Amino acid sequence: MAHYAIAAAKRKGLVVIADAKAEEIDLVRSYGATVVVERSDDFAGAVRREHPEGVDALLDIVLLAEKSFGAIKDGGIYLPVRGWNDKLRVAGQFPPEQVGEAQRMLAGGLRGRPVVPF
């Protein structure tokens, strides 16, 4: 998922700061991240050392949650990809051939999200 998120952000001309395990820094950098910080317990501090004013938005794909908030500038946006505290509300599961039905449910004010497992 990181590869796609980084590519989409770079395509929009955004500066991308990513984190990675020490052994994966070069791999994540190859995805196009502008800066890659080593994953640690001080994610927010590592980001602020690279971008002192904080980031405008943070796309959390690894469940950093509150640990990442210090990296975001006042008025910035936090976007959790995998829900909050692993409590994603699932409205139903649909096989891939019923993805159209899952999308129609979204338009009708669905509480929760349809899941299409592959």
XYZ file of C-alpha atoms in Angstrom, residues 1-112:
112
model
C 0.000 0.000 0.000
C 2.849 2.429 0.792
C 4.105 2.198 -2.768
C 0.741 3.324 -4.182
C 0.232 6.077 -1.601
C 3.697 7.503 -2.231
C 3.264 7.346 -6.013
C -0.133 9.080 -5.845
C 1.198 11.847 -3.592
C 4.271 12.416 -5.753
C 2.084 12.585 -8.856
C 0.221 15.471 -7.180
C 3.543 17.213 -6.510
C 3.492 16.637 -2.747
C 6.528 16.279 -0.513
C 6.420 12.775 0.938
C 8.002 11.858 4.255
C 7.789 8.120 4.903
C 9.071 5.854 7.607
C 10.589 2.415 7.177
C 12.477 -0.262 9.039
C 16.243 0.210 8.714
C 16.531 -2.662 6.246
C 13.735 -1.238 4.045
C 14.796 2.426 3.831
C 16.289 2.078 0.347
C 13.202 0.206 -0.852
C 10.823 2.913 0.409
C 13.075 5.617 -1.035
C 12.855 3.814 -4.392
C 9.054 4.275 -4.251
C 9.703 8.013 -4.593
C 9.519 9.267 -1.000
C 11.213 12.649 -0.651
C 12.514 11.765 2.831
C 12.566 8.409 4.613
C 12.987 8.339 8.383
C 13.930 5.187 10.235
C 11.007 3.597 12.076
C 11.245 4.125 15.818
C 9.147 4.840 18.899
C 9.638 8.569 18.197
C 7.986 8.826 14.781
C 6.705 12.356 15.411
C 10.127 13.548 16.535
C 11.817 12.013 13.497
C 9.367 13.761 11.173
C 9.768 17.101 12.996
C 13.559 16.860 12.669
C 13.083 16.666 8.889
C 10.120 19.044 8.665
C 10.174 21.262 11.803
C 6.842 22.999 11.195
C 5.021 19.657 10.944
C 3.217 18.071 8.045
C -0.048 19.213 6.484
C -1.467 15.699 6.341
C -0.532 12.258 7.541
C -1.724 9.068 5.858
C -1.384 6.343 8.505
C -1.165 2.901 6.935
C 0.685 1.204 9.821
C -1.596 2.041 12.786
C 0.599 4.711 14.373
C -2.536 6.486 15.644
C -1.849 8.914 18.515
C 1.935 8.361 18.225
C 1.853 10.241 14.932
C -0.166 13.287 16.005
C 2.917 15.290 17.043
C 4.145 15.169 13.444
C 1.062 17.025 12.179
C 0.941 20.819 12.189
C -1.978 22.619 13.836
C -4.943 22.432 11.489
C -3.420 19.443 9.678
C -5.227 16.261 8.717
C -4.868 12.718 10.038
C -6.062 9.971 7.667
C -6.130 6.447 9.133
C -6.277 3.810 6.418
C -7.011 0.758 8.566
C -9.567 2.288 10.899
C -9.171 3.491 14.420
C -8.080 1.074 17.156
C -8.846 -1.828 14.811
C -12.596 -1.186 15.172
C -13.558 -0.748 11.519
C -17.313 -1.065 11.103
C -18.003 -3.645 8.413
C -21.430 -3.464 6.808
C -21.007 -6.686 4.870
C -18.692 -8.814 2.778
C -19.117 -9.115 -0.967
C -17.421 -11.448 -3.445
C -15.498 -9.627 -6.193
C -18.258 -10.271 -8.728
C -20.662 -8.234 -6.514
C -18.461 -5.156 -6.146
C -21.096 -3.114 -8.001
C -23.657 -3.927 -5.299
C -21.135 -2.931 -2.607
C -20.644 0.431 -4.310
C -24.401 1.017 -4.580
C -24.719 0.437 -0.832
C -22.176 3.213 -0.209
C -24.397 5.712 -2.019
C -27.345 4.888 0.227
C -25.954 6.202 3.521
C -24.486 2.879 4.615
C -23.244 2.709 8.213
C -19.884 0.978 7.938
